[in-house]
Short mmCIF file of C-alpha atoms and ligand atoms in Angstrom, two decimals:
data_model
loop_
_atom_site.label_atom_id
_atom_site.label_comp_id
_atom_site.label_asym_id
_atom_site.label_seq_id
_atom_site.Cartn_x
_atom_site.Cartn_y
_atom_site.Cartn_z
CA MET T 1 0.12 -0.34 -0.02
CA LEU T 2 1.31 2.98 -1.20
CA ARG T 3 1.29 5.72 1.18
CA LEU T 4 2.58 9.62 0.36
CA TYR T 5 2.63 13.02 2.26
CA ASN T 6 0.37 15.31 1.35
CA THR T 7 1.36 19.12 1.38
CA MET T 8 -2.46 20.07 1.57
CA THR T 9 -3.45 17.97 4.12
CA ARG T 10 0.02 17.82 6.34
CA ASN T 11 -0.29 13.71 6.77
CA VAL T 12 1.33 10.68 5.10
CA ASP T 13 -1.93 9.67 3.53
CA ASP T 14 -2.75 6.27 1.78
CA PHE T 15 -2.59 7.02 -2.03
CA ALA T 16 -5.55 7.03 -3.77
CA THR T 17 -6.39 8.08 -7.52
CA ILE T 18 -9.27 9.78 -9.57
CA GLU T 19 -9.29 6.77 -12.32
CA PRO T 20 -8.21 3.35 -11.54
CA ARG T 21 -4.36 2.69 -12.24
CA GLN T 22 -3.79 6.25 -13.92
CA VAL T 23 -1.71 9.16 -12.50
CA SER T 24 -2.02 12.41 -14.15
CA LEU T 25 1.53 13.96 -12.81
CA TYR T 26 2.52 17.34 -13.15
CA THR T 27 6.12 18.65 -11.88
CA CYS T 28 7.47 22.24 -12.29
CA GLY T 29 9.78 22.55 -14.72
CA LEU T 30 13.07 24.59 -15.02
CA THR T 31 13.26 28.25 -15.42
CA VAL T 32 15.74 28.31 -18.69
CA TYR T 33 17.90 31.38 -18.10
CA ASN T 34 20.72 29.06 -16.89
CA TYR T 35 22.25 25.98 -16.27
CA ALA T 36 19.68 23.57 -13.69
CA HIS T 37 21.89 23.73 -10.36
CA ILE T 38 22.65 20.50 -8.59
CA GLY T 39 19.86 22.29 -5.72
CA ASN T 40 17.37 21.94 -8.73
CA LEU T 41 18.22 18.70 -9.89
CA ARG T 42 17.54 17.03 -6.57
CA THR T 43 14.02 18.06 -6.97
CA TYR T 44 13.96 16.23 -10.32
CA ILE T 45 15.45 13.07 -8.76
CA PHE T 46 13.34 13.13 -5.90
CA GLU T 47 10.49 13.41 -8.79
CA ASP T 48 11.78 10.62 -11.03
CA ILE T 49 11.90 8.35 -7.49
CA LEU T 50 8.40 9.18 -7.24
CA LYS T 51 7.35 8.64 -10.52
CA ARG T 52 9.27 5.02 -10.71
CA ILE T 53 7.62 3.86 -7.48
CA LEU T 54 4.33 4.76 -8.71
CA ARG T 55 5.03 2.52 -12.17
CA ARG T 56 5.76 -0.37 -9.74
CA CYS T 57 2.96 -0.05 -7.71
CA GLY T 58 1.38 -0.62 -11.21
CA TYR T 59 0.29 2.99 -12.20
CA ASP T 60 0.58 4.18 -15.73
CA VAL T 61 1.70 7.83 -15.36
CA ASN T 62 1.16 10.32 -17.20
CA HIS T 63 3.64 12.97 -16.70
CA VAL T 64 3.91 17.05 -17.78
CA MET T 65 6.45 19.27 -17.38
CA ASN T 66 6.67 22.53 -18.62
CA ILE T 67 9.87 25.04 -19.20
CA THR T 68 9.53 28.35 -17.76
CA ASP T 69 10.63 30.47 -20.51
CA VAL T 70 8.86 33.66 -19.78
CA GLY T 71 7.44 35.61 -17.28
CA HIS T 72 9.59 34.61 -13.80
CA LEU T 73 10.82 37.47 -12.57
CA VAL T 74 13.64 38.21 -10.43
CA SER T 75 11.14 39.17 -7.52
CA ASP T 76 8.37 37.12 -6.04
CA ALA T 77 6.54 40.43 -5.56
CA ASP T 78 5.74 40.84 -9.64
CA ASP T 79 8.75 43.29 -10.02
CA GLY T 80 12.41 43.25 -11.32
CA GLU T 81 13.34 41.82 -14.36
CA ASP T 82 12.72 39.11 -16.48
CA LYS T 83 14.74 35.98 -16.04
CA MET T 84 15.26 35.22 -19.39
CA GLU T 85 15.93 38.76 -20.27
CA LEU T 86 18.88 38.95 -17.18
CA GLY T 87 20.27 35.53 -19.10
CA ALA T 88 19.68 37.07 -22.46
CA ARG T 89 21.42 40.50 -21.27
CA ARG T 90 24.45 38.26 -19.36
CA GLU T 91 25.28 36.58 -22.59
CA GLY T 92 24.84 39.03 -25.13
CA LYS T 93 22.30 36.52 -27.11
CA THR T 94 18.70 36.69 -27.13
CA ALA T 95 16.18 35.60 -24.86
CA TRP T 96 15.26 32.77 -27.36
CA GLN T 97 18.72 31.68 -27.49
CA ILE T 98 19.07 31.50 -23.92
CA ALA T 99 15.91 29.24 -23.36
CA GLU T 100 16.81 27.15 -26.21
CA PHE T 101 20.68 26.55 -25.10
CA TYR T 102 19.42 26.05 -21.34
CA GLN T 103 16.63 23.96 -22.37
CA GLY T 104 18.59 21.61 -24.44
CA ALA T 105 21.39 21.46 -21.06
CA PHE T 106 18.23 20.76 -19.05
CA VAL T 107 17.08 17.85 -20.90
CA ASN T 108 20.97 16.47 -21.31
CA ASP T 109 21.12 16.73 -17.59
CA LEU T 110 18.28 14.29 -17.35
CA HIS T 111 19.70 11.80 -19.11
CA ARG T 112 22.85 11.78 -17.65
CA LEU T 113 20.83 11.40 -14.31
CA ASN T 114 18.71 8.76 -15.53
CA ILE T 115 15.92 10.65 -15.10
CA ILE T 116 13.07 9.23 -17.14
CA GLU T 117 11.77 12.00 -19.35
CA PRO T 118 8.31 13.56 -19.03
CA ASP T 119 5.48 12.23 -21.18
CA ILE T 120 4.75 15.57 -22.69
CA TRP T 121 6.97 18.89 -22.56
CA CYS T 122 5.70 21.82 -22.58
CA LYS T 123 7.00 25.68 -22.72
CA ALA T 124 5.08 28.55 -21.78
CA THR T 125 5.50 30.64 -24.94
CA ASP T 126 4.13 27.93 -27.06
CA HIS T 127 0.95 28.33 -24.80
CA ILE T 128 0.06 32.01 -24.69
CA GLN T 129 -3.25 31.59 -25.94
CA GLU T 130 -4.48 29.37 -23.02
CA GLN T 131 -2.93 31.50 -20.44
CA ILE T 132 -4.93 34.46 -22.11
CA ASP T 133 -7.77 32.53 -21.89
CA LEU T 134 -7.99 31.52 -18.60
CA VAL T 135 -7.02 34.97 -17.30
CA ARG T 136 -10.29 36.65 -19.38
CA LYS T 137 -12.16 33.37 -17.84
CA LEU T 138 -10.85 34.60 -14.23
CA GLU T 139 -11.96 38.70 -15.44
CA GLN T 140 -15.65 37.47 -16.27
CA LYS T 141 -15.58 35.33 -12.99
CA GLY T 142 -14.86 38.68 -11.67
CA PHE T 143 -11.54 37.15 -9.60
CA THR T 144 -9.50 40.13 -11.26
CA TYR T 145 -8.37 44.12 -11.34
CA ILE T 146 -6.09 46.20 -13.90
CA THR T 147 -3.78 48.10 -12.32
CA ASP T 148 -0.97 50.73 -14.71
CA ASP T 149 1.25 47.65 -15.01
CA GLY T 150 -0.92 44.49 -15.70
CA VAL T 151 -4.03 42.15 -14.68
CA TYR T 152 -3.94 41.07 -11.10
CA PHE T 153 -5.87 38.36 -9.05
CA ASP T 154 -7.55 39.58 -6.22
CA THR T 155 -7.04 37.03 -3.56
CA SER T 156 -9.44 38.45 -1.08
CA LYS T 157 -12.18 36.96 -3.08
CA LEU T 158 -11.31 33.53 -2.80
CA ASP T 159 -12.08 32.14 1.17
CA ASP T 160 -9.36 29.77 0.99
CA TYR T 161 -6.64 31.21 -0.36
CA GLY T 162 -3.16 30.23 0.99
CA LYS T 163 -4.89 26.71 2.24
CA LEU T 164 -1.93 24.91 0.99
CA ALA T 165 0.91 27.12 2.89
CA ARG T 166 -2.01 27.43 5.78
CA LEU T 167 -0.51 31.40 5.21
CA ASP T 168 -1.66 33.64 7.97
CA ILE T 169 -3.54 36.03 5.37
CA GLU T 170 -4.60 38.86 8.07
CA GLY T 171 -0.95 38.88 9.35
CA LEU T 172 0.68 39.50 6.02
CA GLN T 173 -2.12 42.07 5.18
CA ALA T 174 -1.03 43.98 8.40
CA GLY T 175 2.88 43.80 8.06
CA ALA T 176 2.95 44.30 3.97
CA ARG T 177 0.91 47.19 3.46
CA ILE T 178 4.12 49.57 3.22
CA GLU T 179 6.21 47.83 0.86
CA MET T 180 2.92 46.89 -1.57
CA ALA T 181 3.85 47.30 -5.19
CA PRO T 182 1.06 50.53 -6.31
CA GLY T 183 -1.92 49.50 -7.55
CA LYS T 184 -1.88 45.97 -5.68
CA LYS T 185 -5.28 46.00 -3.06
CA ASN T 186 -3.89 43.12 -1.10
CA PRO T 187 -0.30 42.21 -0.45
CA THR T 188 -0.60 38.08 -1.82
CA ASP T 189 -2.66 39.36 -4.92
CA PHE T 190 -0.42 38.48 -7.95
CA ALA T 191 0.00 39.16 -11.73
CA LEU T 192 -1.35 37.42 -14.21
CA TRP T 193 -0.86 39.35 -17.12
CA LYS T 194 2.34 42.31 -17.31
CA LEU T 195 2.07 45.02 -19.43
CA SER T 196 4.89 45.65 -21.32
CA PRO T 197 6.77 48.96 -19.78
CA ALA T 198 5.73 51.99 -22.28
CA ASP T 199 9.14 52.84 -22.85
CA GLN T 200 10.99 49.79 -23.58
CA GLN T 201 10.61 47.20 -25.85
CA ARG T 202 10.62 43.65 -24.52
CA GLN T 203 12.34 40.66 -26.64
CA MET T 204 9.33 38.34 -25.21
CA GLU T 205 5.65 40.07 -25.79
CA TRP T 206 2.43 39.13 -27.21
CA ASP T 207 -0.84 41.24 -27.98
CA SER T 208 -3.76 40.79 -25.33
CA PRO T 209 -7.05 42.04 -24.54
CA TRP T 210 -5.29 44.33 -21.90
CA GLY T 211 -2.33 45.37 -24.41
CA ALA T 212 0.90 44.13 -25.20
CA GLY T 213 2.43 42.19 -22.40
CA PHE T 214 3.50 38.86 -21.36
CA PRO T 215 1.97 36.41 -18.58
CA GLY T 216 2.72 36.27 -15.11
CA TRP T 217 5.01 33.13 -14.10
CA HIS T 218 2.23 31.29 -11.94
CA ILE T 219 -0.44 31.36 -14.86
CA GLU T 220 1.60 29.07 -16.97
CA CYS T 221 1.19 25.82 -14.61
CA SER T 222 -2.37 26.44 -14.40
CA ALA T 223 -3.15 26.68 -18.28
CA MET T 224 -0.78 23.88 -19.15
CA GLY T 225 -1.84 21.68 -16.39
CA ILE T 226 -5.40 22.04 -17.33
CA ARG T 227 -4.74 21.76 -20.93
CA TYR T 228 -2.87 18.81 -20.93
CA LEU T 229 -3.80 16.76 -17.69
CA GLY T 230 -7.45 18.32 -17.22
CA GLU T 231 -9.61 20.11 -14.68
CA HIS T 232 -8.66 16.94 -12.36
CA VAL T 233 -4.88 16.38 -11.57
CA ASP T 234 -3.89 13.35 -9.33
CA ILE T 235 -0.13 14.59 -8.18
CA HIS T 236 1.68 18.28 -8.69
CA CYS T 237 5.11 18.67 -7.52
CA GLY T 238 7.86 21.00 -6.85
CA GLY T 239 10.44 22.02 -4.35
CA VAL T 240 9.32 23.85 -1.06
CA ASP T 241 10.09 26.87 -1.79
CA HIS T 242 6.91 26.65 -4.16
CA ILE T 243 4.38 25.51 -1.36
CA ALA T 244 3.82 29.44 -0.38
CA VAL T 245 4.00 31.36 -3.39
CA HIS T 246 4.08 29.68 -6.87
CA HIS T 247 1.51 26.55 -5.62
CA THR T 248 -0.43 28.64 -4.02
CA ASN T 249 -1.41 31.08 -6.53
CA GLU T 250 -1.75 27.89 -9.14
CA ILE T 251 -4.21 26.69 -6.69
CA ALA T 252 -5.88 29.84 -6.45
CA GLN T 253 -6.42 30.71 -10.24
CA ALA T 254 -7.25 27.07 -10.87
CA GLU T 255 -9.87 26.36 -8.47
CA ALA T 256 -11.51 30.07 -9.38
CA ALA T 257 -11.58 29.35 -12.81
CA LEU T 258 -13.00 25.84 -12.57
CA GLY T 259 -14.91 26.41 -9.56
CA HIS T 260 -13.74 23.06 -7.68
CA GLU T 261 -10.42 21.26 -6.36
CA TRP T 262 -7.91 20.88 -8.91
CA VAL T 263 -5.40 18.97 -7.52
CA ARG T 264 -5.55 16.24 -4.87
CA TRP T 265 -1.97 15.57 -4.00
CA TRP T 266 1.01 18.26 -3.39
CA ILE T 267 4.18 17.09 -2.98
CA HIS T 268 6.98 18.50 -2.23
CA GLY T 269 11.01 18.16 -2.00
CA GLU T 270 12.99 19.64 0.55
CA PHE T 271 16.22 21.89 -0.09
CA LEU T 272 19.26 20.95 -1.02
CA ILE T 273 21.43 23.22 1.25
CA PHE T 274 25.15 24.41 2.01
CA PRO T 275 26.35 24.56 5.46
CA GLN T 276 29.20 26.50 4.52
CA GLY T 277 27.24 29.00 2.39
CA ARG T 278 28.81 32.67 1.39
CA THR T 279 27.50 34.12 4.83
CA GLY T 280 28.90 31.27 7.04
CA GLU T 281 25.11 30.15 7.72
CA GLU T 282 23.39 28.20 5.93
CA ALA T 283 22.54 28.89 2.72
CA LYS T 284 20.07 27.60 -0.34
CA MET T 285 21.48 26.82 -3.46
CA SER T 286 19.77 29.29 -5.95
CA LYS T 287 20.70 30.45 -9.38
CA SER T 288 19.90 34.15 -8.81
CA SER T 289 22.87 34.45 -6.35
CA GLY T 290 25.03 33.75 -8.92
CA GLU T 291 26.88 31.49 -6.52
CA PHE T 292 25.80 27.51 -7.49
CA ILE T 293 27.28 23.94 -8.84
CA THR T 294 26.04 22.27 -11.83
CA LEU T 295 26.36 18.52 -12.79
CA ASP T 296 29.38 19.92 -14.89
CA THR T 297 31.14 21.34 -12.08
CA LEU T 298 30.79 17.60 -10.38
CA THR T 299 31.75 16.05 -13.62
CA GLU T 300 35.06 18.30 -13.88
CA ARG T 301 35.62 17.42 -10.41
CA GLY T 302 35.86 13.98 -11.02
CA TYR T 303 31.84 12.90 -9.75
CA GLU T 304 30.22 11.04 -12.37
CA PRO T 305 26.59 12.36 -12.68
CA LEU T 306 25.42 8.97 -11.30
CA VAL T 307 27.43 9.99 -7.84
CA TYR T 308 25.23 12.43 -7.31
CA ARG T 309 22.26 10.37 -7.89
CA TYR T 310 23.25 8.13 -5.11
CA PHE T 311 24.03 11.14 -2.93
CA CYS T 312 20.73 12.07 -3.48
CA PHE T 313 19.08 8.75 -1.91
CA ASN T 314 21.24 9.27 1.35
CA ALA T 315 18.07 11.63 2.94
CA HIS T 316 14.33 11.26 2.69
CA TYR T 317 12.89 13.87 0.03
CA ARG T 318 11.46 15.62 2.59
CA GLN T 319 14.78 16.38 4.89
CA GLN T 320 16.75 19.25 4.20
CA LEU T 321 20.16 17.50 2.52
CA ALA T 322 23.49 19.16 3.27
CA PHE T 323 25.98 19.19 0.39
CA THR T 324 29.64 18.82 1.07
CA TRP T 325 32.59 17.27 -0.64
CA ASP T 326 33.17 14.91 1.87
CA GLY T 327 29.50 13.87 1.22
CA MET T 328 30.22 13.48 -2.29
CA ASP T 329 33.38 11.20 -1.65
CA ALA T 330 31.29 8.89 0.55
CA ALA T 331 28.97 8.77 -2.24
CA LYS T 332 31.95 7.85 -4.95
CA ALA T 333 33.39 5.49 -2.86
CA ALA T 334 30.01 3.93 -2.42
CA VAL T 335 29.41 3.67 -6.35
CA ALA T 336 32.28 2.51 -6.82
CA ARG T 337 32.00 -0.47 -4.11
CA LEU T 338 28.48 -1.02 -5.69
CA LYS T 339 29.67 -1.27 -9.60
CA ARG T 340 32.41 -4.03 -8.74
CA ALA T 341 29.53 -5.75 -6.51
CA VAL T 342 27.10 -5.31 -9.93
CA LEU T 343 29.47 -6.76 -12.05
CA ASP T 344 30.48 -9.58 -10.02
CA LEU T 345 26.53 -10.88 -9.73
CA ARG T 346 26.58 -10.03 -12.68
CA SER T 347 28.60 -12.56 -14.21
CA GLN T 348 26.59 -15.33 -12.36
CA TYR T 349 23.47 -14.20 -13.78
CA THR T 350 21.72 -17.20 -15.99
CA GLY T 351 18.61 -14.51 -17.12
CA ASP T 352 16.24 -17.27 -14.87
CA ASP T 353 17.39 -16.74 -11.38
CA GLN T 354 14.49 -15.79 -9.41
CA PRO T 355 14.76 -12.51 -6.90
CA ILE T 356 15.13 -12.79 -3.55
CA ALA T 357 11.54 -11.94 -2.28
CA ARG T 358 12.52 -11.29 1.49
CA TRP T 359 14.80 -8.40 -0.25
CA VAL T 360 12.24 -7.25 -2.63
CA ALA T 361 9.59 -6.79 -0.06
CA GLN T 362 11.72 -5.12 2.43
CA PHE T 363 12.90 -2.46 -0.23
CA ASP T 364 8.83 -1.95 -1.72
CA GLU T 365 8.08 -1.62 1.63
CA ALA T 366 10.56 1.24 2.32
CA ALA T 367 9.52 2.94 -1.24
CA GLU T 368 5.97 2.62 -0.62
CA ASP T 369 6.69 4.14 2.96
CA ASP T 370 6.07 7.98 1.55
CA LEU T 371 9.60 6.79 -0.92
CA ASN T 372 12.04 6.25 1.83
CA ALA T 373 15.06 6.64 -0.35
CA PRO T 374 17.51 5.45 2.50
CA ARG T 375 16.17 2.43 3.36
CA CYS T 376 15.68 1.41 0.03
CA LEU T 377 19.54 1.80 0.15
CA ALA T 378 19.84 -0.29 2.89
CA ALA T 379 17.57 -2.73 1.38
CA MET T 380 19.97 -2.71 -1.28
CA TRP T 381 23.20 -3.33 0.52
CA GLY T 382 21.11 -6.24 2.66
CA ALA T 383 21.13 -7.79 -0.43
CA ILE T 384 24.32 -7.88 -2.05
CA LYS T 385 25.66 -9.14 1.52
CA ASP T 386 23.13 -11.70 1.21
CA THR T 387 24.79 -15.27 1.01
CA ALA T 388 22.15 -16.34 -1.74
CA PRO T 389 23.77 -17.37 -5.33
CA LYS T 390 24.87 -14.26 -6.97
CA GLY T 391 22.67 -14.61 -9.70
CA GLU T 392 19.65 -14.50 -7.47
CA ILE T 393 20.94 -11.51 -5.93
CA TYR T 394 21.59 -9.77 -9.36
CA ALA T 395 17.71 -10.47 -9.96
CA THR T 396 16.57 -8.89 -6.52
CA LEU T 397 18.82 -5.88 -7.81
CA LEU T 398 17.07 -5.54 -11.13
CA GLU T 399 13.96 -5.34 -9.61
CA MET T 400 15.10 -2.61 -7.29
CA ASP T 401 16.45 -0.84 -10.13
CA ALA T 402 13.55 -0.43 -11.48
CA VAL T 403 13.20 2.76 -8.60
CA LEU T 404 16.65 2.99 -7.96
CA GLY T 405 17.34 3.73 -11.60
CA PHE T 406 21.06 3.50 -11.31
CA GLY T 407 20.90 1.47 -14.50
CA PHE T 408 22.65 -2.01 -13.63
CA GLU T 409 22.21 -3.47 -16.42
CA LYS T 410 24.15 -0.88 -18.31
CA MET T 411 26.80 -0.51 -15.52
CA GLN T 412 28.65 -3.12 -16.99
CA GLU T 413 29.48 -1.83 -20.23
CA GLU T 414 30.07 1.39 -19.24
CA ALA T 415 32.86 0.16 -16.55
CA LEU T 416 34.26 -2.65 -18.63
CA PRO T 417 37.32 -1.45 -20.91
CA ILE T 418 36.08 -4.15 -23.59
CA PRO T 419 32.57 -5.76 -23.86
CA ALA T 420 31.54 -8.64 -21.35
CA THR T 421 31.26 -11.20 -24.71
CA GLU T 422 34.56 -9.90 -25.53
CA ILE T 423 35.78 -11.39 -21.81
CA GLU T 424 33.93 -14.55 -22.30
CA LYS T 425 35.39 -15.00 -25.34
CA ARG T 426 38.94 -14.82 -24.64
CA ILE T 427 37.99 -17.00 -21.55
CA ALA T 428 37.01 -19.79 -23.91
CA ASP T 429 40.00 -19.06 -26.11
CA ARG T 430 41.91 -19.55 -23.14
CA ASN T 431 40.34 -22.83 -22.37
CA ALA T 432 40.66 -24.25 -25.13
CA ALA T 433 44.84 -22.97 -25.23
CA ARG T 434 44.80 -25.15 -21.74
CA GLU T 435 43.12 -28.12 -23.15
CA ALA T 436 45.48 -27.84 -25.89
CA LYS T 437 48.61 -28.24 -23.07
CA ASP T 438 49.32 -24.10 -25.13
CA PHE T 439 49.96 -22.82 -21.49
CA VAL T 440 52.05 -20.03 -22.84
CA THR T 441 49.14 -18.78 -25.01
CA ALA T 442 46.98 -19.20 -22.41
CA ASP T 443 48.90 -17.22 -19.76
CA GLN T 444 49.33 -14.39 -21.96
CA ILE T 445 45.53 -14.23 -22.41
CA ARG T 446 45.20 -14.16 -18.61
CA GLN T 447 47.70 -11.61 -18.33
CA GLU T 448 46.19 -9.17 -21.50
CA LEU T 449 43.31 -9.66 -19.48
CA ALA T 450 44.61 -8.49 -16.06
CA GLN T 451 46.12 -5.46 -17.45
CA MET T 452 42.71 -4.26 -18.37
CA GLY T 453 41.58 -4.74 -14.84
CA ILE T 454 40.32 -7.90 -15.35
CA GLU T 455 40.53 -10.73 -13.09
CA LEU T 456 40.01 -14.09 -13.70
CA MET T 457 39.39 -16.78 -11.09
CA ASP T 458 39.55 -20.65 -11.77
CA SER T 459 37.62 -23.06 -10.13
CA ALA T 460 36.57 -26.67 -9.98
CA GLU T 461 32.98 -25.17 -11.69
CA GLY T 462 35.08 -23.41 -14.46
CA THR T 463 36.57 -19.77 -14.94
CA THR T 464 34.63 -16.56 -13.63
CA TRP T 465 35.95 -13.14 -13.64
CA GLN T 466 35.82 -9.50 -11.95
CA LYS T 467 36.98 -6.31 -12.40
CA LYS T 468 39.49 -5.54 -9.89
P1 LIG Z 1 13.26 27.11 -11.01
O1 LIG Z 1 14.13 26.89 -12.30
O2 LIG Z 1 13.56 28.14 -9.88
O3 LIG Z 1 11.72 27.41 -11.40
O4 LIG Z 1 13.36 25.53 -9.85
C1 LIG Z 1 13.33 24.48 -10.47
C2 LIG Z 1 12.87 23.39 -9.42
O5 LIG Z 1 14.09 23.25 -8.64
C3 LIG Z 1 11.72 24.15 -8.68
O6 LIG Z 1 10.94 22.35 -8.45
C4 LIG Z 1 12.37 24.56 -7.30
O7 LIG Z 1 11.43 24.08 -6.24
C5 LIG Z 1 13.48 23.63 -7.44
N1 LIG Z 1 14.49 24.14 -6.37
C6 LIG Z 1 15.26 25.41 -6.54
N2 LIG Z 1 16.32 25.36 -5.86
C7 LIG Z 1 16.06 24.26 -4.68
C8 LIG Z 1 17.21 23.49 -3.72
N3 LIG Z 1 18.08 24.53 -3.20
N4 LIG Z 1 17.06 22.46 -3.70
C9 LIG Z 1 15.90 21.41 -3.96
N5 LIG Z 1 15.38 22.00 -5.11
C10 LIG Z 1 15.16 23.17 -5.79
ZN1 LIG Z 2 4.98 25.77 -11.79
#
């Protein structure tokens, strides 16, 4: 029985779907004005684990992820520069070029981390009409007002505004009056459509019933979520920073437009943090501070992407994870041990071996207990250390890999200097030489393999091999 934490209920609840055996899943994608940092990637790894567990539990998952390529402003308060234009200025390119480049880099990062791609990718700039239509609907229903710089959502019109974050609306009203942007009626109101500045030509702008401009950031996810997944959605995910503003506003505008609950499960991943932040305090990783580590930073320092995936499994997704280079070294050593074990076990696998039920059950129980990744890893290592026949342990690991996504089957080829079939062929040549009493050739083959790091072990049952 799958149990998941729902930010809306603040509880770990028994998972249930709207349609039997089907899950509609929306995950907020990257704002493509720069590379994804490893904090962003932690969130996408958590969402990948969630999706893999849903599939393992027998659900057919329809996964949509957006790409934010317009309208995400530097400040949550609906002002400041558009991050896309910021990126364009930084690199002397157009906002469109920036979006295309960093979207490609993002998809590449997902591949390198063995993250399964969504079924549908959707870009904000490809869905401007849907966003305008949604704003019009809100306008017709009386949820909006117009200021000098755009169309705003009036949060005071909703009784349950802020329910996801359990916002203290009265406290916010009292506290934020002074800093409120001109024309805003309530501090929590947010832009649905921003008008282009009169004195400036924006790179990305579109005609609308309210004048030339661009969509507010939040409206894209509601418009595309409804377009691709419908008026009733099972799960919506993101990092915890999305709870108070982005998802709160998505819920407000979607539910105001639809007139009913939109998403059943809101699931959020905790942050990757830096214990030795720039200020000496705990600092979250953010792109806008300009100080961030990418997957390329890690590979340049000798940590393959898989090591970072493993590193993320060390913490439950609802716990903050502190990034340290010592932690990465430990993950690197663990992955090296894991590879050696997998190669050894794999060499004994017949294809007919059955997984060990006890370990699979322990693993699934951990996975279904609100995605307890550290306990999943413990079950994996428990199985590896079992004294059962190696082929059975390998079969067990293959089951677990459906969730772990470490790619045990691929691991062998990547880690070996020559394909396994070639090693087997040379072992057969060596056996033939030994039978013909040609010990010189036999020894030569052993030495050649040893130079490549492949060790042969002779026993009564025949010759096996492992990578040293
Ligand atoms: P953004 O590109 O800012 O829209 O962020 C993309 C995703 O990364 C969102 O789901 C964020 O909630 C998430 N995110 C941002 N910073 C971090 C962090 N330090 N750790 C984990 N997730 C993060
Ligand atoms: Zn979103």
